[in-house]
């Protein structure tokens, strides 16, 4: 059983995340998309809202050979991965700065859980500038993020913005 954990904030899910998930489908039997409950960040969506959006958008992308599931966690990613029986942590790399950060995280996770490999996929050039943070910034300033986030996410962002007014 090749089970991978794809951990992240997913605040919100973008088409960049979806691209990584779709391209990983042939590589694993199961991918758990794990939403991090991160107390340091001031999120736009609660972890429950993020989980619900991911379930709606991503779960139907499961194939005969790869099951997609969604979960959330707090604490150490490597420990959560082990508890879930994952042998790989899946991450995406967009830029050199991503690489530097991801390298440190991967080495730390290997130190903590030597049997779990971090697997990196390079971002598609179409989405290499797409980050959840940038999507939120642009959206709040009235910019168009259609095509960069799923339609369901854009709709929920509009609702959030309405709530805040
Ligand atoms: P985190 O706070 O853990 O970085 P994110 O939700 O921002 O959580 O990202 C989760 C993972 O998805 C990270 O490995 C990140 O590099 C990757 N990722 C984010 N956006 C993209 C994108 N546009 N293309 C490819 N990978 C991406």
mmCIF file of C-alpha atoms and ligand atoms in Angstrom:
data_model
loop_
_atom_site.group_PDB
_atom_site.id
_atom_site.type_symbol
_atom_site.label_atom_id
_atom_site.label_comp_id
_atom_site.label_asym_id
_atom_site.label_seq_id
_atom_site.Cartn_x
_atom_site.Cartn_y
_atom_site.Cartn_z
ATOM 1 C CA UNK A 1 0.000 0.000 0.000
ATOM 2 C CA UNK A 2 1.624 3.229 -1.163
ATOM 3 C CA UNK A 3 -0.021 5.845 1.040
ATOM 4 C CA UNK A 4 1.060 9.497 0.860
ATOM 5 C CA UNK A 5 0.224 12.447 3.045
ATOM 6 C CA UNK A 6 -0.182 15.823 1.300
ATOM 7 C CA UNK A 7 -0.008 18.291 4.190
ATOM 8 C CA UNK A 8 -0.641 22.010 3.922
ATOM 9 C CA UNK A 9 -2.642 24.995 5.043
ATOM 10 C CA UNK A 10 -4.884 24.955 1.944
ATOM 11 C CA UNK A 11 -6.282 28.362 2.959
ATOM 12 C CA UNK A 12 -7.760 28.140 0.406
ATOM 13 C CA UNK A 13 -7.248 25.235 -1.996
ATOM 14 C CA UNK A 14 -5.879 26.531 -5.333
ATOM 15 C CA UNK A 15 -5.563 25.029 -8.788
ATOM 16 C CA UNK A 16 -1.851 24.676 -8.006
ATOM 17 C CA UNK A 17 -2.688 22.242 -5.188
ATOM 18 C CA UNK A 18 -5.110 20.391 -7.450
ATOM 19 C CA UNK A 19 -2.470 20.075 -10.140
ATOM 20 C CA UNK A 20 -0.070 18.442 -7.646
ATOM 21 C CA UNK A 21 -2.823 16.062 -6.479
ATOM 22 C CA UNK A 22 -3.835 15.054 -10.013
ATOM 23 C CA UNK A 23 -0.267 14.395 -11.081
ATOM 24 C CA UNK A 24 0.297 12.272 -7.948
ATOM 25 C CA UNK A 25 -2.673 9.974 -8.585
ATOM 26 C CA UNK A 26 -0.639 7.464 -10.653
ATOM 27 C CA UNK A 27 2.116 7.378 -8.028
ATOM 28 C CA UNK A 28 0.153 6.284 -4.946
ATOM 29 C CA UNK A 29 -2.691 4.001 -3.861
ATOM 30 C CA UNK A 30 -4.008 6.555 -1.400
ATOM 31 C CA UNK A 31 -3.348 10.261 -0.858
ATOM 32 C CA UNK A 32 -4.497 11.863 2.378
ATOM 33 C CA UNK A 33 -4.867 15.605 1.984
ATOM 34 C CA UNK A 34 -4.132 16.824 5.486
ATOM 35 C CA UNK A 35 -5.167 20.319 6.514
ATOM 36 C CA UNK A 36 -2.861 21.779 9.139
ATOM 37 C CA UNK A 37 -4.484 23.495 12.068
ATOM 38 C CA UNK A 38 -1.872 26.231 12.398
ATOM 39 C CA UNK A 39 -2.325 28.574 15.355
ATOM 40 C CA UNK A 40 0.336 31.014 14.028
ATOM 41 C CA UNK A 41 -1.625 31.991 10.954
ATOM 42 C CA UNK A 42 -4.727 34.172 10.734
ATOM 43 C CA UNK A 43 -6.769 32.030 8.363
ATOM 44 C CA UNK A 44 -9.514 33.085 5.974
ATOM 45 C CA UNK A 45 -11.293 29.723 6.393
ATOM 46 C CA UNK A 46 -11.602 27.438 9.434
ATOM 47 C CA UNK A 47 -10.043 23.988 9.034
ATOM 48 C CA UNK A 48 -13.537 22.521 8.887
ATOM 49 C CA UNK A 49 -14.481 24.882 6.025
ATOM 50 C CA UNK A 50 -11.255 23.996 4.208
ATOM 51 C CA UNK A 51 -11.852 20.282 4.716
ATOM 52 C CA UNK A 52 -15.416 20.575 3.404
ATOM 53 C CA UNK A 53 -14.275 22.474 0.286
ATOM 54 C CA UNK A 54 -11.510 19.950 -0.400
ATOM 55 C CA UNK A 55 -13.939 17.076 0.065
ATOM 56 C CA UNK A 56 -16.376 18.593 -2.410
ATOM 57 C CA UNK A 57 -13.758 19.432 -5.035
ATOM 58 C CA UNK A 58 -11.064 16.785 -4.708
ATOM 59 C CA UNK A 59 -12.702 13.559 -3.543
ATOM 60 C CA UNK A 60 -14.479 12.997 -6.874
ATOM 61 C CA UNK A 61 -11.033 12.988 -8.528
ATOM 62 C CA UNK A 62 -10.219 9.616 -6.912
ATOM 63 C CA UNK A 63 -9.432 6.958 -9.488
ATOM 64 C CA UNK A 64 -9.734 3.176 -9.517
ATOM 65 C CA UNK A 65 -6.117 2.972 -8.439
ATOM 66 C CA UNK A 66 -5.832 5.906 -6.061
ATOM 67 C CA UNK A 67 -8.179 6.881 -3.254
ATOM 68 C CA UNK A 68 -8.218 10.513 -2.131
ATOM 69 C CA UNK A 69 -9.184 11.279 1.464
ATOM 70 C CA UNK A 70 -9.169 14.453 3.569
ATOM 71 C CA UNK A 71 -8.191 14.873 7.197
ATOM 72 C CA UNK A 72 -6.871 17.584 9.487
ATOM 73 C CA UNK A 73 -4.141 17.634 12.054
ATOM 74 C CA UNK A 74 -2.059 19.742 14.398
ATOM 75 C CA UNK A 75 1.459 19.129 15.628
ATOM 76 C CA UNK A 76 4.239 17.414 13.747
ATOM 77 C CA UNK A 77 3.567 16.420 10.148
ATOM 78 C CA UNK A 78 6.004 13.495 10.290
ATOM 79 C CA UNK A 79 4.319 12.015 13.362
ATOM 80 C CA UNK A 80 0.872 12.423 11.815
ATOM 81 C CA UNK A 81 2.129 10.755 8.633
ATOM 82 C CA UNK A 82 3.446 7.789 10.626
ATOM 83 C CA UNK A 83 0.215 7.485 12.633
ATOM 84 C CA UNK A 84 -1.705 7.402 9.360
ATOM 85 C CA UNK A 85 0.546 4.691 7.933
ATOM 86 C CA UNK A 86 1.886 6.970 5.185
ATOM 87 C CA UNK A 87 5.314 6.234 3.763
ATOM 88 C CA UNK A 88 5.576 9.455 1.767
ATOM 89 C CA UNK A 89 4.994 13.145 2.395
ATOM 90 C CA UNK A 90 3.999 14.926 -0.781
ATOM 91 C CA UNK A 91 5.002 18.560 -1.375
ATOM 92 C CA UNK A 92 5.122 20.974 -4.298
ATOM 93 C CA UNK A 93 7.975 23.298 -5.236
ATOM 94 C CA UNK A 94 7.367 26.555 -7.113
ATOM 95 C CA UNK A 95 10.435 28.657 -6.557
ATOM 96 C CA UNK A 96 13.969 28.657 -5.197
ATOM 97 C CA UNK A 97 12.636 30.032 -1.918
ATOM 98 C CA UNK A 98 10.179 27.102 -1.736
ATOM 99 C CA UNK A 99 13.141 24.778 -2.314
ATOM 100 C CA UNK A 100 15.143 26.210 0.572
ATOM 101 C CA UNK A 101 12.208 25.979 2.958
ATOM 102 C CA UNK A 102 11.146 22.528 1.757
ATOM 103 C CA UNK A 103 14.682 21.158 1.974
ATOM 104 C CA UNK A 104 14.921 22.094 5.649
ATOM 105 C CA UNK A 105 11.486 20.622 6.371
ATOM 106 C CA UNK A 106 12.259 17.409 4.486
ATOM 107 C CA UNK A 107 15.549 16.932 6.336
ATOM 108 C CA UNK A 108 13.882 17.591 9.693
ATOM 109 C CA UNK A 109 11.090 15.175 8.858
ATOM 110 C CA UNK A 110 13.644 12.558 7.855
ATOM 111 C CA UNK A 111 15.405 13.117 11.182
ATOM 112 C CA UNK A 112 12.094 12.566 12.987
ATOM 113 C CA UNK A 113 10.813 9.688 10.834
ATOM 114 C CA UNK A 114 13.642 8.103 8.790
ATOM 115 C CA UNK A 115 11.276 5.682 7.054
ATOM 116 C CA UNK A 116 9.120 8.391 5.518
ATOM 117 C CA UNK A 117 10.341 9.943 2.249
ATOM 118 C CA UNK A 118 9.346 13.416 1.128
ATOM 119 C CA UNK A 119 8.341 13.371 -2.527
ATOM 120 C CA UNK A 120 8.495 16.672 -4.435
ATOM 121 C CA UNK A 121 6.679 17.604 -7.592
ATOM 122 C CA UNK A 122 7.671 20.730 -9.484
ATOM 123 C CA UNK A 123 4.805 23.180 -9.940
ATOM 124 C CA UNK A 124 3.289 23.402 -13.387
ATOM 125 C CA UNK A 125 4.529 26.648 -14.978
ATOM 126 C CA UNK A 126 0.901 27.701 -15.346
ATOM 127 C CA UNK A 127 0.511 27.779 -11.560
ATOM 128 C CA UNK A 128 4.024 28.461 -10.363
ATOM 129 C CA UNK A 129 3.047 31.957 -9.175
ATOM 130 C CA UNK A 130 -0.159 30.770 -7.484
ATOM 131 C CA UNK A 131 -0.156 30.725 -3.697
ATOM 132 C CA UNK A 132 -3.073 30.783 -1.278
ATOM 133 C CA UNK A 133 -1.687 33.994 0.239
ATOM 134 C CA UNK A 134 -1.484 35.790 -3.110
ATOM 135 C CA UNK A 135 -4.973 34.605 -4.038
ATOM 136 C CA UNK A 136 -6.371 36.085 -0.812
ATOM 137 C CA UNK A 137 -4.507 39.383 -1.267
ATOM 138 C CA UNK A 138 -5.608 39.837 -4.869
ATOM 139 C CA UNK A 139 -9.165 38.785 -4.111
ATOM 140 C CA UNK A 140 -9.504 41.221 -1.180
ATOM 141 C CA UNK A 141 -8.353 44.049 -3.476
ATOM 142 C CA UNK A 142 -11.020 43.165 -6.016
ATOM 143 C CA UNK A 143 -8.791 41.229 -8.434
ATOM 144 C CA UNK A 144 -9.948 38.308 -10.529
ATOM 145 C CA UNK A 145 -8.703 34.891 -9.399
ATOM 146 C CA UNK A 146 -10.939 32.832 -11.702
ATOM 147 C CA UNK A 147 -8.982 30.012 -13.304
ATOM 148 C CA UNK A 148 -6.483 30.045 -10.437
ATOM 149 C CA UNK A 149 -8.797 28.666 -7.759
ATOM 150 C CA UNK A 150 -11.748 26.265 -8.231
ATOM 151 C CA UNK A 151 -15.115 27.986 -8.831
ATOM 152 C CA UNK A 152 -16.428 26.662 -5.477
ATOM 153 C CA UNK A 153 -13.491 28.315 -3.695
ATOM 154 C CA UNK A 154 -13.993 31.645 -5.490
ATOM 155 C CA UNK A 155 -17.651 31.538 -4.451
ATOM 156 C CA UNK A 156 -16.771 30.850 -0.791
ATOM 157 C CA UNK A 157 -14.195 33.665 -0.882
ATOM 158 C CA UNK A 158 -16.894 36.039 -2.131
ATOM 159 C CA UNK A 159 -19.149 34.916 0.736
ATOM 160 C CA UNK A 160 -16.333 35.486 3.266
ATOM 161 C CA UNK A 161 -15.641 38.936 1.940
ATOM 162 C CA UNK A 162 -19.363 39.725 2.194
ATOM 163 C CA UNK A 163 -19.410 38.532 5.823
ATOM 164 C CA UNK A 164 -16.503 40.783 6.719
ATOM 165 C CA UNK A 165 -18.194 43.943 5.440
HETATM 166 P P1 LIG B 1 2.011 25.318 3.716
HETATM 167 O O1 LIG B 1 1.545 26.378 4.674
HETATM 168 O O2 LIG B 1 2.310 23.997 4.368
HETATM 169 O O3 LIG B 1 3.091 25.753 2.767
HETATM 170 P P2 LIG B 1 0.243 25.468 1.428
HETATM 171 O O4 LIG B 1 -1.225 25.173 1.376
HETATM 172 O O5 LIG B 1 0.665 26.866 1.140
HETATM 173 O O6 LIG B 1 0.691 24.998 2.857
HETATM 174 O O7 LIG B 1 1.024 24.492 0.449
HETATM 175 C C1 LIG B 1 0.937 23.093 0.585
HETATM 176 C C2 LIG B 1 1.895 22.461 -0.429
HETATM 177 O O8 LIG B 1 1.438 22.734 -1.753
HETATM 178 C C3 LIG B 1 3.324 23.010 -0.362
HETATM 179 O O9 LIG B 1 4.228 21.969 -0.636
HETATM 180 C C4 LIG B 1 3.366 24.025 -1.460
HETATM 181 O O10 LIG B 1 4.677 24.193 -1.972
HETATM 182 C C5 LIG B 1 2.466 23.342 -2.496
HETATM 183 N N1 LIG B 1 1.892 24.325 -3.395
HETATM 184 C C6 LIG B 1 1.183 25.425 -3.070
HETATM 185 N N2 LIG B 1 0.822 26.106 -4.176
HETATM 186 C C7 LIG B 1 1.318 25.404 -5.232
HETATM 187 C C8 LIG B 1 1.314 25.587 -6.661
HETATM 188 N N3 LIG B 1 0.738 26.651 -7.206
HETATM 189 N N4 LIG B 1 1.926 24.663 -7.415
HETATM 190 C C9 LIG B 1 2.545 23.605 -6.859
HETATM 191 N N5 LIG B 1 2.596 23.377 -5.534
HETATM 192 C C10 LIG B 1 2.005 24.261 -4.721
#
